[in-house]
Amino acid sequence: MADSMKGLKRTHYCGDVTEIGQEVVVGGFVDRIRNKGGVIFIVLRDRTGIVQLLFNDKSDPEIFEKASTCRGEYVLMAKGKVVERESKNYKIKTGLVEIFVEDLRILAKAQTTPFEIVSDSNVNEELRLKYRYLDLRREPLQKNIMMRHDIARVTREYFYENGFLEIETPMMMKSTPEGARDYLVPSRVHQGKFYALPQSPQIYKQLLMISGYDRYIQLARCFRDEDLRADRQPEFTQIDLEMSFVDSEDIQECVEGFIQRVFKEVMGVEVSVPLPRLTFADAMNRYGTDKPDTRFGFEIQDISETVKDTDFVVFRNALESGGTVRAVNVKNGAGTYTRKEIDKLIEHAKGIGAKGLAYIRWADEPNCSFKKFLKDGELESICQTVGAEKGDLVLICADRKKTVLSTLGAIRLICGKRLNVIPEDKYNFLWITEMPFFEYDEENSTWVASHHPFTMPMEECIEYLDTDPANVRAKAWDLVLNGTELSSGSMRITDFELQQKMFSALGMTDEEIQAKFGFLVDAYRYGAPPHGGMGIGLDRLAMIMCKVDSLRDVTAFPKVQNASELMSECPSTVDEDSLDVLGIKIDIKE
């Protein structure tokens, strides 16, 4: 039977025991044991760290005997006096002291764990996720979870201090499909009807502005039924905010203050503001993506004008069909990228959609994959245009602009990582502004909204809504950090007539408008202040600040790629009675 805690009350966390002479009571898990016969050392662990417990010939024999029965992961409480440690460990906070134990309680015994609870675990992730409650005892994960807590704490403090009200919005709402698929919740009372879990609190926070709560903040849980990857989970937390009587710059300035505060308080890192800005068009042209990693060079360069008169048919065909020829100069890349390595890059480019890559590898002399098609001076001209020197590798793609940019954007990142030129301790924030309002859906040959349909177009672009969708830019922006999109934001449409015009431009009928957004459209008839807002991904922010590669490492109980949770084995089946109450029959499609 387990011992009782009666008469003992914890006075210190393990990691805080440092003062010699103190009487302390600590509790935690047995990290490891060293039994040297006449002396027993037990290292006790809690979320703050470890401390060593000492048992020797001066100990009460009953206490010593009890200590000898302890095993790894037993839950103990120990009372004793802090003494100087004979064999000191200067690497940890408690390494100069130990506790001579006068009272020991075994509160719970533990079976042998399926894997060792150590910081550097080599056990496969699937097993660790199955026993996530054990995995969460490991120091790296505990540090990540606690840092995430600190980020959330600083978030609330900052926005409270700046006049924001934290207001909860519904977790069950009307389904208004946009973007990802909704997670649906069947109604027992209204059989055949469903609630949706929110993809974001977008509509409700706009309604709060109409209601007069001019500064709203919420750490909102959001749900999206979409394919998962390292930086995506089906449920996630968004630092959601909305502000009235502001413009884009006011919102961005407020968020910059938050970024400064959270990095300073949580990591001790200074962030300079205002943050740099790039238009969407500039970001795409220079980096091939709207979420560029600007910690290193290798920028994309347009060489169309330089190669327009060459006899290389690949370049000529691309340009004659309205495409482009662009290059990335991988500085000092010739030594790393052998022909075999370049072939791997070419295969990767083909996987993205390009027909291939041309290259100039300048080791001792420039080795050009298309040299036989060049006239005198043309190779030198290309090298001069991109700033290539001995030791460099120039990678060239010729195709439609969209294909070229996406291909070279991906290749640029691969080369940056391969050459180890991306500094890990650098935090490059970037505002991406003037986002396109529409994007062309080639599959359905139609223009669709790039953002939610309440996003305000830039005033000078409103006249193009009906005639030239490609030239309509939005009052929308993204916040990017080291190549990861942290946030999207925009000013919202508050004019009823403009909103109707926007729905019309998206091809929505009056019936569709009323069915999906009728209550919001009606609300705007009663007056709405100018407003806008953002949603900052708390999980992604924590992932970068914790320097990990997956959201699973900053989420206590994450899902895996097929959206299941290995520990609880959800999703799971439910019994027929539960389905009958909801009026649901299961018909699984093969």
XYZ file of N, CA, C and O in Angstrom, residues 150-152 154-159 161-162 164 217 239 241 250-276 426-431 477-482 484-488 534-542 544-545:
280
model
N 4.378 30.496 -20.863
C 4.899 31.855 -20.682
C 4.485 32.767 -21.834
O 4.184 33.949 -21.630
N 4.492 32.222 -23.057
C 4.060 33.018 -24.208
C 2.600 33.429 -24.040
O 2.239 34.593 -24.278
N 1.756 32.482 -23.623
C 0.338 32.788 -23.413
C 0.156 33.810 -22.294
O -0.665 34.733 -22.398
N 2.337 36.167 -21.240
C 2.779 37.496 -21.690
C 1.776 38.076 -22.686
O 1.514 39.289 -22.694
N 1.200 37.221 -23.523
C 0.196 37.673 -24.486
C -0.954 38.356 -23.778
O -1.345 39.480 -24.115
N -1.504 37.669 -22.790
C -2.644 38.240 -22.064
C -2.249 39.539 -21.361
O -2.974 40.542 -21.417
N -1.099 39.527 -20.704
C -0.671 40.724 -19.980
C -0.521 41.909 -20.930
O -0.976 43.026 -20.632
N 0.113 41.692 -22.076
C 0.350 42.784 -23.018
C -0.963 43.372 -23.533
O -1.158 44.601 -23.523
N -1.850 42.510 -23.985
C -3.084 43.029 -24.573
C -4.021 43.612 -23.521
O -4.716 44.598 -23.791
N -2.985 45.233 -20.917
C -2.396 46.550 -20.639
C -2.698 47.554 -21.742
O -2.667 48.761 -21.505
N -2.996 47.070 -22.937
C -3.280 47.956 -24.058
C -4.778 48.081 -24.348
O -5.168 48.435 -25.460
N -7.363 45.865 -24.298
C -8.152 44.822 -24.947
C -8.998 44.066 -23.922
O -8.578 43.866 -22.779
N -9.621 40.515 -27.632
C -8.534 39.549 -27.691
C -9.061 38.208 -27.190
O -9.918 38.174 -26.301
N -3.942 33.482 -31.339
C -4.032 34.759 -30.609
C -4.864 35.676 -31.497
O -4.354 36.258 -32.455
N -7.302 38.792 -32.460
C -7.558 40.166 -32.020
C -8.289 40.950 -33.090
O -8.186 40.649 -34.287
N -2.011 50.957 -37.531
C -2.287 50.893 -36.096
C -2.247 49.455 -35.594
O -1.680 49.166 -34.530
N -2.841 48.550 -36.353
C -2.882 47.140 -35.949
C -1.474 46.558 -35.970
O -1.046 45.877 -35.030
N -0.736 46.848 -37.036
C 0.611 46.298 -37.150
C 1.529 46.846 -36.055
O 2.354 46.109 -35.497
N 1.379 48.123 -35.729
C 2.191 48.722 -34.665
C 1.892 48.062 -33.321
O 2.803 47.793 -32.527
N 0.630 47.780 -33.058
C 0.242 47.118 -31.817
C 0.849 45.718 -31.736
O 1.383 45.311 -30.703
N 0.809 44.987 -32.844
C 1.358 43.631 -32.864
C 2.880 43.654 -32.757
O 3.486 42.788 -32.113
N 3.516 44.663 -33.354
C 4.971 44.790 -33.210
C 5.359 44.959 -31.738
O 6.348 44.379 -31.271
N 4.573 45.731 -31.000
C 4.825 45.885 -29.570
C 4.708 44.567 -28.835
O 5.498 44.268 -27.927
N 3.728 43.766 -29.233
C 3.566 42.440 -28.621
C 4.764 41.549 -28.922
O 5.298 40.873 -28.030
N 5.214 41.541 -30.183
C 6.355 40.713 -30.573
C 7.593 41.118 -29.775
O 8.335 40.274 -29.248
N 7.821 42.415 -29.652
C 8.958 42.902 -28.862
C 8.880 42.389 -27.431
O 9.860 41.894 -26.870
N 7.683 42.505 -26.844
C 7.481 42.149 -25.439
C 7.684 40.650 -25.213
O 8.391 40.233 -24.289
N 7.070 39.829 -26.042
C 7.111 38.382 -25.796
C 8.513 37.824 -26.009
O 8.973 36.960 -25.246
N 9.245 38.319 -27.002
C 10.605 37.822 -27.223
C 11.548 38.300 -26.128
O 12.457 37.566 -25.723
N 11.343 39.509 -25.639
C 12.191 40.031 -24.566
C 11.938 39.289 -23.261
O 12.875 38.843 -22.594
N 10.672 39.116 -22.889
C 10.351 38.521 -21.596
C 10.584 37.019 -21.564
O 11.026 36.475 -20.553
N 10.269 36.340 -22.647
C 10.349 34.879 -22.640
C 11.744 34.385 -23.003
O 12.219 33.393 -22.458
N 12.440 35.088 -23.920
C 13.727 34.593 -24.414
C 14.898 35.534 -24.162
O 16.046 35.151 -24.381
N 14.595 36.763 -23.735
C 15.674 37.735 -23.573
C 16.232 38.226 -24.889
O 17.360 38.712 -24.958
N 15.439 38.122 -25.963
C 15.867 38.528 -27.304
C 15.263 39.890 -27.643
O 14.055 40.105 -27.502
N 16.109 40.807 -28.088
C 15.646 42.142 -28.492
C 15.193 42.104 -29.949
O 15.925 41.630 -30.815
N 14.000 42.600 -30.215
C 13.489 42.711 -31.577
C 13.322 44.186 -31.910
O 12.643 44.917 -31.198
N 13.966 44.624 -32.990
C 13.886 46.029 -33.392
C 12.608 46.278 -34.189
O 12.231 45.473 -35.046
N 11.957 47.379 -33.891
C 10.772 47.794 -34.650
C 11.001 49.202 -35.176
O 11.811 49.939 -34.636
N 10.300 49.607 -36.244
C 9.292 48.835 -36.964
C 9.916 47.662 -37.726
O 11.079 47.724 -38.142
N 9.114 46.610 -37.896
C 9.584 45.436 -38.623
C 9.661 45.754 -40.109
O 8.883 46.551 -40.627
N 10.592 45.126 -40.826
C 10.707 45.361 -42.272
C 9.442 44.946 -43.006
O 8.673 44.106 -42.521
N 18.912 33.654 -35.221
C 18.501 34.924 -35.817
C 16.999 34.889 -36.050
O 16.466 33.884 -36.508
N 16.318 35.984 -35.731
C 14.863 36.034 -35.872
C 14.500 37.181 -36.808
O 14.518 38.343 -36.414
N 14.210 36.823 -38.052
C 13.883 37.820 -39.068
C 12.378 37.886 -39.278
O 11.786 37.025 -39.922
N 11.769 38.912 -38.690
C 10.347 39.154 -38.894
C 10.159 39.976 -40.162
O 11.022 40.762 -40.547
N 9.002 39.830 -40.774
C 8.733 40.525 -42.024
C 7.233 40.675 -42.215
O 6.476 39.707 -42.068
N 6.789 41.891 -42.506
C 5.405 42.111 -42.929
C 5.320 41.917 -44.443
O 6.104 42.508 -45.189
N -2.452 41.609 -44.902
C -1.022 41.453 -44.670
C -0.769 40.162 -43.895
O -1.662 39.626 -43.235
N 0.446 39.673 -44.010
C 0.890 38.510 -43.238
C 2.094 38.914 -42.409
O 2.877 39.783 -42.807
N 2.256 38.259 -41.260
C 3.473 38.397 -40.464
C 4.251 37.097 -40.601
O 3.739 36.012 -40.310
N 5.490 37.211 -41.066
C 6.333 36.045 -41.341
C 7.553 36.086 -40.429
O 8.122 37.149 -40.175
N 7.948 34.915 -39.924
C 9.153 34.805 -39.113
C 9.974 33.622 -39.609
O 9.514 32.476 -39.590
N 11.164 33.912 -40.102
C 12.101 32.864 -40.540
C 11.459 31.855 -41.494
O 11.667 30.639 -41.391
N 8.248 31.127 -41.806
C 6.984 30.572 -41.327
C 5.954 31.683 -41.206
O 6.236 32.739 -40.632
N 4.765 31.440 -41.761
C 3.689 32.421 -41.617
C 3.115 32.310 -40.207
O 2.581 31.287 -39.813
N 3.247 33.403 -39.440
C 2.724 33.432 -38.085
C 1.303 33.947 -38.026
O 0.541 33.575 -37.126
N 0.950 34.809 -38.966
C -0.313 35.522 -38.809
C -0.789 36.088 -40.127
O 0.006 36.401 -41.010
N -2.089 36.193 -40.239
C -2.712 36.932 -41.331
C -3.643 37.968 -40.729
O -4.257 37.730 -39.688
N -6.265 40.532 -36.674
C -5.295 39.502 -37.034
C -5.548 38.246 -36.212
O -6.233 38.283 -35.192
N -4.960 37.161 -36.665
C -4.924 35.930 -35.889
C -3.500 35.400 -35.918
O -2.981 35.046 -36.972
N -2.836 35.385 -34.771
C -1.436 34.961 -34.682
C -1.400 33.522 -34.176
O -1.994 33.204 -33.137
N -0.723 32.646 -34.881
C -0.660 31.247 -34.479
C 0.224 31.058 -33.251
O 1.448 31.140 -33.336
N -0.411 30.829 -32.101
C 0.346 30.633 -30.866
C 1.243 29.404 -30.962
O 2.396 29.417 -30.514
N 0.723 28.338 -31.572
C 1.496 27.096 -31.677
C 2.742 27.301 -32.534
O 3.839 26.843 -32.184
N 2.575 27.964 -33.670
C 3.728 28.184 -34.556
C 4.740 29.120 -33.915
O 5.949 28.935 -34.062
N 4.248 30.141 -33.213
C 5.151 31.049 -32.515
C 5.953 30.281 -31.469
O 7.181 30.434 -31.366
N 5.279 29.420 -30.713
C 5.963 28.614 -29.697
C 6.950 27.655 -30.343
O 8.060 27.441 -29.822
N 8.745 28.031 -33.043
C 9.968 28.729 -33.435
C 10.755 29.171 -32.205
O 11.980 29.022 -32.146
N 10.053 29.678 -31.191
C 10.751 30.148 -29.994
C 11.389 28.995 -29.227
O 12.427 29.162 -28.585
